[in-house]
Amino acid sequence: LTVRGDGGDIHQLEHRISRLEGVLRLSKMITESGGKIFATNGKKADFDATVEKCKEAGGAIATPRNSGENDAILYFVKYFNSYAYLGIKQSLIPGKFQLLNGAQLSYTNWYPNEPSGRGEE
Protein backbone atom coordinates (compact mmCIF):
# COMPACT_ATOMS: atom_id res chain seq x y z
CA LEU A 1 0.00 0.00 0.00
CA THR A 2 1.37 3.34 -1.00
CA VAL A 3 0.20 6.14 1.25
CA ARG A 4 -0.43 9.48 -0.40
CA GLY A 5 0.01 12.70 1.49
CA ASP A 6 -3.73 13.41 1.43
CA GLY A 7 -4.65 10.16 3.25
CA GLY A 8 -6.79 8.99 0.31
CA ASP A 9 -5.41 5.46 0.29
CA ILE A 10 -5.98 5.05 4.03
CA HIS A 11 -9.54 6.36 3.68
CA GLN A 12 -10.15 3.93 0.80
CA LEU A 13 -8.76 1.02 2.85
CA GLU A 14 -10.91 1.97 5.86
CA HIS A 15 -13.96 2.10 3.57
CA ARG A 16 -13.20 -1.35 2.11
CA ILE A 17 -12.69 -2.85 5.57
CA SER A 18 -15.96 -1.31 6.73
CA ARG A 19 -17.81 -2.81 3.75
CA LEU A 20 -16.22 -6.22 4.37
CA GLU A 21 -17.22 -6.10 8.05
CA GLY A 22 -20.77 -5.24 6.98
CA VAL A 23 -20.94 -8.26 4.66
CA LEU A 24 -19.55 -10.54 7.36
CA ARG A 25 -22.10 -9.20 9.88
CA LEU A 26 -24.94 -9.85 7.45
CA SER A 27 -23.58 -13.37 6.92
CA LYS A 28 -23.55 -13.87 10.72
CA MET A 29 -19.79 -14.52 10.61
CA ILE A 30 -18.62 -11.72 12.93
CA THR A 31 -19.90 -9.74 15.87
CA GLU A 32 -18.25 -7.19 18.14
CA SER A 33 -18.04 -6.39 21.83
CA GLY A 34 -15.95 -3.78 23.57
CA GLY A 35 -13.78 -3.15 20.53
CA LYS A 36 -13.01 -6.85 20.04
CA ILE A 37 -14.21 -8.71 16.97
CA PHE A 38 -15.49 -12.25 17.46
CA ALA A 39 -15.58 -14.33 14.29
CA THR A 40 -16.46 -17.81 13.09
CA ASN A 41 -16.30 -19.72 9.85
CA GLY A 42 -19.43 -21.62 10.90
CA LYS A 43 -17.75 -25.00 10.48
CA LYS A 44 -17.56 -27.75 13.06
CA ALA A 45 -14.11 -28.71 14.30
CA ASP A 46 -12.53 -30.30 17.32
CA PHE A 47 -10.92 -28.16 20.02
CA ASP A 48 -7.33 -28.41 18.73
CA ALA A 49 -8.37 -27.56 15.16
CA THR A 50 -10.37 -24.59 16.49
CA VAL A 51 -7.36 -23.26 18.42
CA GLU A 52 -5.18 -23.67 15.31
CA LYS A 53 -7.67 -21.94 12.96
CA CYS A 54 -7.90 -19.00 15.38
CA LYS A 55 -4.10 -18.68 15.40
CA GLU A 56 -3.97 -18.89 11.58
CA ALA A 57 -6.46 -16.02 11.42
CA GLY A 58 -4.24 -13.90 13.68
CA GLY A 59 -6.46 -14.24 16.74
CA ALA A 60 -7.09 -16.54 19.64
CA ILE A 61 -9.91 -18.81 20.71
CA ALA A 62 -12.60 -16.77 22.47
CA THR A 63 -12.49 -16.44 26.23
CA PRO A 64 -15.29 -14.28 27.62
CA ARG A 65 -13.95 -11.71 30.07
CA ASN A 66 -17.27 -9.95 30.75
CA SER A 67 -20.99 -10.25 30.01
CA GLY A 68 -20.72 -8.38 26.70
CA GLU A 69 -18.09 -10.77 25.37
CA ASN A 70 -20.13 -13.69 26.69
CA ASP A 71 -23.12 -12.37 24.74
CA ALA A 72 -20.98 -12.05 21.58
CA ILE A 73 -20.06 -15.74 21.84
CA LEU A 74 -23.64 -16.67 22.71
CA TYR A 75 -24.73 -14.93 19.49
CA PHE A 76 -22.91 -17.63 17.48
CA VAL A 77 -24.12 -20.44 19.74
CA LYS A 78 -27.73 -19.38 19.15
CA TYR A 79 -27.32 -18.67 15.43
CA PHE A 80 -25.61 -21.98 14.64
CA ASN A 81 -27.57 -23.90 17.31
CA SER A 82 -24.33 -25.47 18.47
CA TYR A 83 -21.90 -25.23 21.36
CA ALA A 84 -18.72 -23.18 21.16
CA TYR A 85 -15.28 -24.00 22.45
CA LEU A 86 -13.81 -21.46 24.84
CA GLY A 87 -10.20 -20.68 25.69
CA ILE A 88 -10.43 -22.36 29.07
CA LYS A 89 -9.58 -25.76 30.47
CA GLN A 90 -10.19 -27.73 33.62
CA SER A 91 -7.44 -27.27 36.17
CA LEU A 92 -5.86 -30.03 38.22
CA ILE A 93 -8.62 -29.42 40.79
CA PRO A 94 -11.82 -31.12 39.54
CA GLY A 95 -14.59 -28.63 38.82
CA LYS A 96 -12.19 -25.69 38.67
CA PHE A 97 -11.28 -24.08 35.36
CA GLN A 98 -8.54 -21.76 34.16
CA LEU A 99 -7.36 -19.98 31.02
CA LEU A 100 -5.37 -22.07 28.55
CA ASN A 101 -2.19 -20.34 29.73
CA GLY A 102 -2.93 -21.43 33.33
CA ALA A 103 -4.14 -18.04 34.60
CA GLN A 104 -7.25 -17.85 36.78
CA LEU A 105 -10.60 -16.96 35.25
CA SER A 106 -11.71 -13.43 36.03
CA TYR A 107 -15.24 -13.93 34.65
CA THR A 108 -17.59 -16.90 34.76
CA ASN A 109 -21.24 -17.33 33.89
CA TRP A 110 -21.93 -21.01 34.50
CA TYR A 111 -25.37 -22.59 34.31
CA PRO A 112 -26.73 -23.87 37.64
CA ASN A 113 -24.86 -26.95 38.90
CA GLU A 114 -21.98 -26.24 36.53
CA PRO A 115 -19.13 -26.64 36.01
CA SER A 116 -19.56 -30.35 36.49
CA GLY A 117 -16.45 -31.45 34.61
CA ARG A 118 -18.53 -33.56 32.21
CA GLY A 119 -17.72 -31.46 29.15
CA GLU A 120 -21.01 -29.57 28.82
CA GLU A 121 -20.31 -26.63 31.10
PDB file of C-alpha atoms in Angstrom:
ATOM      1  CA  LEU A   1       0.000   0.000   0.000  1.00  0.00           C
ATOM      2  CA  THR A   2       1.372   3.345  -1.001  1.00  0.00           C
ATOM      3  CA  VAL A   3       0.202   6.140   1.247  1.00  0.00           C
ATOM      4  CA  ARG A   4      -0.425   9.482  -0.398  1.00  0.00           C
ATOM      5  CA  GLY A   5       0.013  12.705   1.487  1.00  0.00           C
ATOM      6  CA  ASP A   6      -3.732  13.406   1.435  1.00  0.00           C
ATOM      7  CA  GLY A   7      -4.645  10.164   3.249  1.00  0.00           C
ATOM      8  CA  GLY A   8      -6.790   8.991   0.313  1.00  0.00           C
ATOM      9  CA  ASP A   9      -5.407   5.463   0.295  1.00  0.00           C
ATOM     10  CA  ILE A  10      -5.980   5.046   4.027  1.00  0.00           C
ATOM     11  CA  HIS A  11      -9.535   6.362   3.675  1.00  0.00           C
ATOM     12  CA  GLN A  12     -10.152   3.928   0.798  1.00  0.00           C
ATOM     13  CA  LEU A  13      -8.757   1.023   2.854  1.00  0.00           C
ATOM     14  CA  GLU A  14     -10.909   1.966   5.858  1.00  0.00           C
ATOM     15  CA  HIS A  15     -13.957   2.095   3.575  1.00  0.00           C
ATOM     16  CA  ARG A  16     -13.200  -1.345   2.109  1.00  0.00           C
ATOM     17  CA  ILE A  17     -12.692  -2.845   5.568  1.00  0.00           C
ATOM     18  CA  SER A  18     -15.958  -1.307   6.732  1.00  0.00           C
ATOM     19  CA  ARG A  19     -17.809  -2.812   3.750  1.00  0.00           C
ATOM     20  CA  LEU A  20     -16.222  -6.217   4.374  1.00  0.00           C
ATOM     21  CA  GLU A  21     -17.221  -6.099   8.055  1.00  0.00           C
ATOM     22  CA  GLY A  22     -20.767  -5.244   6.976  1.00  0.00           C
ATOM     23  CA  VAL A  23     -20.940  -8.258   4.655  1.00  0.00           C
ATOM     24  CA  LEU A  24     -19.550 -10.543   7.359  1.00  0.00           C
ATOM     25  CA  ARG A  25     -22.096  -9.199   9.881  1.00  0.00           C
ATOM     26  CA  LEU A  26     -24.940  -9.853   7.448  1.00  0.00           C
ATOM     27  CA  SER A  27     -23.580 -13.367   6.919  1.00  0.00           C
ATOM     28  CA  LYS A  28     -23.545 -13.874  10.716  1.00  0.00           C
ATOM     29  CA  MET A  29     -19.790 -14.521  10.608  1.00  0.00           C
ATOM     30  CA  ILE A  30     -18.618 -11.715  12.932  1.00  0.00           C
ATOM     31  CA  THR A  31     -19.900  -9.739  15.873  1.00  0.00           C
ATOM     32  CA  GLU A  32     -18.253  -7.190  18.138  1.00  0.00           C
ATOM     33  CA  SER A  33     -18.045  -6.394  21.826  1.00  0.00           C
ATOM     34  CA  GLY A  34     -15.952  -3.777  23.567  1.00  0.00           C
ATOM     35  CA  GLY A  35     -13.780  -3.148  20.526  1.00  0.00           C
ATOM     36  CA  LYS A  36     -13.013  -6.849  20.044  1.00  0.00           C
ATOM     37  CA  ILE A  37     -14.209  -8.710  16.971  1.00  0.00           C
ATOM     38  CA  PHE A  38     -15.492 -12.248  17.457  1.00  0.00           C
ATOM     39  CA  ALA A  39     -15.576 -14.335  14.294  1.00  0.00           C
ATOM     40  CA  THR A  40     -16.460 -17.807  13.090  1.00  0.00           C
ATOM     41  CA  ASN A  41     -16.297 -19.721   9.849  1.00  0.00           C
ATOM     42  CA  GLY A  42     -19.431 -21.615  10.904  1.00  0.00           C
ATOM     43  CA  LYS A  43     -17.754 -24.995  10.478  1.00  0.00           C
ATOM     44  CA  LYS A  44     -17.564 -27.749  13.055  1.00  0.00           C
ATOM     45  CA  ALA A  45     -14.105 -28.707  14.298  1.00  0.00           C
ATOM     46  CA  ASP A  46     -12.525 -30.299  17.320  1.00  0.00           C
ATOM     47  CA  PHE A  47     -10.921 -28.164  20.021  1.00  0.00           C
ATOM     48  CA  ASP A  48      -7.331 -28.414  18.735  1.00  0.00           C
ATOM     49  CA  ALA A  49      -8.371 -27.563  15.162  1.00  0.00           C
ATOM     50  CA  THR A  50     -10.365 -24.592  16.489  1.00  0.00           C
ATOM     51  CA  VAL A  51      -7.364 -23.264  18.419  1.00  0.00           C
ATOM     52  CA  GLU A  52      -5.183 -23.668  15.311  1.00  0.00           C
ATOM     53  CA  LYS A  53      -7.666 -21.936  12.965  1.00  0.00           C
ATOM     54  CA  CYS A  54      -7.895 -19.003  15.383  1.00  0.00           C
ATOM     55  CA  LYS A  55      -4.098 -18.678  15.397  1.00  0.00           C
ATOM     56  CA  GLU A  56      -3.968 -18.891  11.579  1.00  0.00           C
ATOM     57  CA  ALA A  57      -6.462 -16.017  11.420  1.00  0.00           C
ATOM     58  CA  GLY A  58      -4.244 -13.903  13.678  1.00  0.00           C
ATOM     59  CA  GLY A  59      -6.455 -14.236  16.736  1.00  0.00           C
ATOM     60  CA  ALA A  60      -7.090 -16.537  19.640  1.00  0.00           C
ATOM     61  CA  ILE A  61      -9.914 -18.807  20.713  1.00  0.00           C
ATOM     62  CA  ALA A  62     -12.597 -16.765  22.467  1.00  0.00           C
ATOM     63  CA  THR A  63     -12.490 -16.438  26.234  1.00  0.00           C
ATOM     64  CA  PRO A  64     -15.295 -14.277  27.618  1.00  0.00           C
ATOM     65  CA  ARG A  65     -13.950 -11.711  30.067  1.00  0.00           C
ATOM     66  CA  ASN A  66     -17.269  -9.949  30.745  1.00  0.00           C
ATOM     67  CA  SER A  67     -20.989 -10.254  30.014  1.00  0.00           C
ATOM     68  CA  GLY A  68     -20.719  -8.375  26.696  1.00  0.00           C
ATOM     69  CA  GLU A  69     -18.087 -10.768  25.373  1.00  0.00           C
ATOM     70  CA  ASN A  70     -20.125 -13.693  26.691  1.00  0.00           C
ATOM     71  CA  ASP A  71     -23.120 -12.369  24.741  1.00  0.00           C
ATOM     72  CA  ALA A  72     -20.983 -12.052  21.583  1.00  0.00           C
ATOM     73  CA  ILE A  73     -20.059 -15.737  21.839  1.00  0.00           C
ATOM     74  CA  LEU A  74     -23.643 -16.673  22.710  1.00  0.00           C
ATOM     75  CA  TYR A  75     -24.726 -14.927  19.491  1.00  0.00           C
ATOM     76  CA  PHE A  76     -22.912 -17.626  17.482  1.00  0.00           C
ATOM     77  CA  VAL A  77     -24.118 -20.437  19.738  1.00  0.00           C
ATOM     78  CA  LYS A  78     -27.726 -19.384  19.154  1.00  0.00           C
ATOM     79  CA  TYR A  79     -27.323 -18.670  15.432  1.00  0.00           C
ATOM     80  CA  PHE A  80     -25.609 -21.977  14.636  1.00  0.00           C
ATOM     81  CA  ASN A  81     -27.572 -23.900  17.309  1.00  0.00           C
ATOM     82  CA  SER A  82     -24.328 -25.473  18.471  1.00  0.00           C
ATOM     83  CA  TYR A  83     -21.901 -25.232  21.364  1.00  0.00           C
ATOM     84  CA  ALA A  84     -18.725 -23.183  21.162  1.00  0.00           C
ATOM     85  CA  TYR A  85     -15.280 -24.002  22.446  1.00  0.00           C
ATOM     86  CA  LEU A  86     -13.813 -21.458  24.844  1.00  0.00           C
ATOM     87  CA  GLY A  87     -10.202 -20.678  25.688  1.00  0.00           C
ATOM     88  CA  ILE A  88     -10.427 -22.357  29.071  1.00  0.00           C
ATOM     89  CA  LYS A  89      -9.581 -25.760  30.474  1.00  0.00           C
ATOM     90  CA  GLN A  90     -10.194 -27.726  33.624  1.00  0.00           C
ATOM     91  CA  SER A  91      -7.443 -27.272  36.173  1.00  0.00           C
ATOM     92  CA  LEU A  92      -5.862 -30.034  38.223  1.00  0.00           C
ATOM     93  CA  ILE A  93      -8.617 -29.422  40.788  1.00  0.00           C
ATOM     94  CA  PRO A  94     -11.824 -31.124  39.543  1.00  0.00           C
ATOM     95  CA  GLY A  95     -14.594 -28.634  38.821  1.00  0.00           C
ATOM     96  CA  LYS A  96     -12.190 -25.686  38.667  1.00  0.00           C
ATOM     97  CA  PHE A  97     -11.284 -24.076  35.361  1.00  0.00           C
ATOM     98  CA  GLN A  98      -8.539 -21.758  34.157  1.00  0.00           C
ATOM     99  CA  LEU A  99      -7.365 -19.984  31.021  1.00  0.00           C
ATOM    100  CA  LEU A 100      -5.368 -22.072  28.547  1.00  0.00           C
ATOM    101  CA  ASN A 101      -2.192 -20.343  29.731  1.00  0.00           C
ATOM    102  CA  GLY A 102      -2.929 -21.429  33.328  1.00  0.00           C
ATOM    103  CA  ALA A 103      -4.142 -18.041  34.604  1.00  0.00           C
ATOM    104  CA  GLN A 104      -7.250 -17.849  36.784  1.00  0.00           C
ATOM    105  CA  LEU A 105     -10.598 -16.962  35.253  1.00  0.00           C
ATOM    106  CA  SER A 106     -11.710 -13.429  36.032  1.00  0.00           C
ATOM    107  CA  TYR A 107     -15.242 -13.926  34.648  1.00  0.00           C
ATOM    108  CA  THR A 108     -17.586 -16.903  34.764  1.00  0.00           C
ATOM    109  CA  ASN A 109     -21.238 -17.334  33.891  1.00  0.00           C
ATOM    110  CA  TRP A 110     -21.925 -21.011  34.497  1.00  0.00           C
ATOM    111  CA  TYR A 111     -25.369 -22.592  34.307  1.00  0.00           C
ATOM    112  CA  PRO A 112     -26.735 -23.868  37.638  1.00  0.00           C
ATOM    113  CA  ASN A 113     -24.863 -26.955  38.897  1.00  0.00           C
ATOM    114  CA  GLU A 114     -21.976 -26.245  36.529  1.00  0.00           C
ATOM    115  CA  PRO A 115     -19.133 -26.645  36.010  1.00  0.00           C
ATOM    116  CA  SER A 116     -19.562 -30.353  36.493  1.00  0.00           C
ATOM    117  CA  GLY A 117     -16.447 -31.454  34.612  1.00  0.00           C
ATOM    118  CA  ARG A 118     -18.533 -33.556  32.211  1.00  0.00           C
ATOM    119  CA  GLY A 119     -17.721 -31.459  29.147  1.00  0.00           C
ATOM    120  CA  GLU A 120     -21.012 -29.572  28.818  1.00  0.00           C
ATOM    121  CA  GLU A 121     -20.307 -26.633  31.103  1.00  0.00           C
TER     122      GLU A 121
END
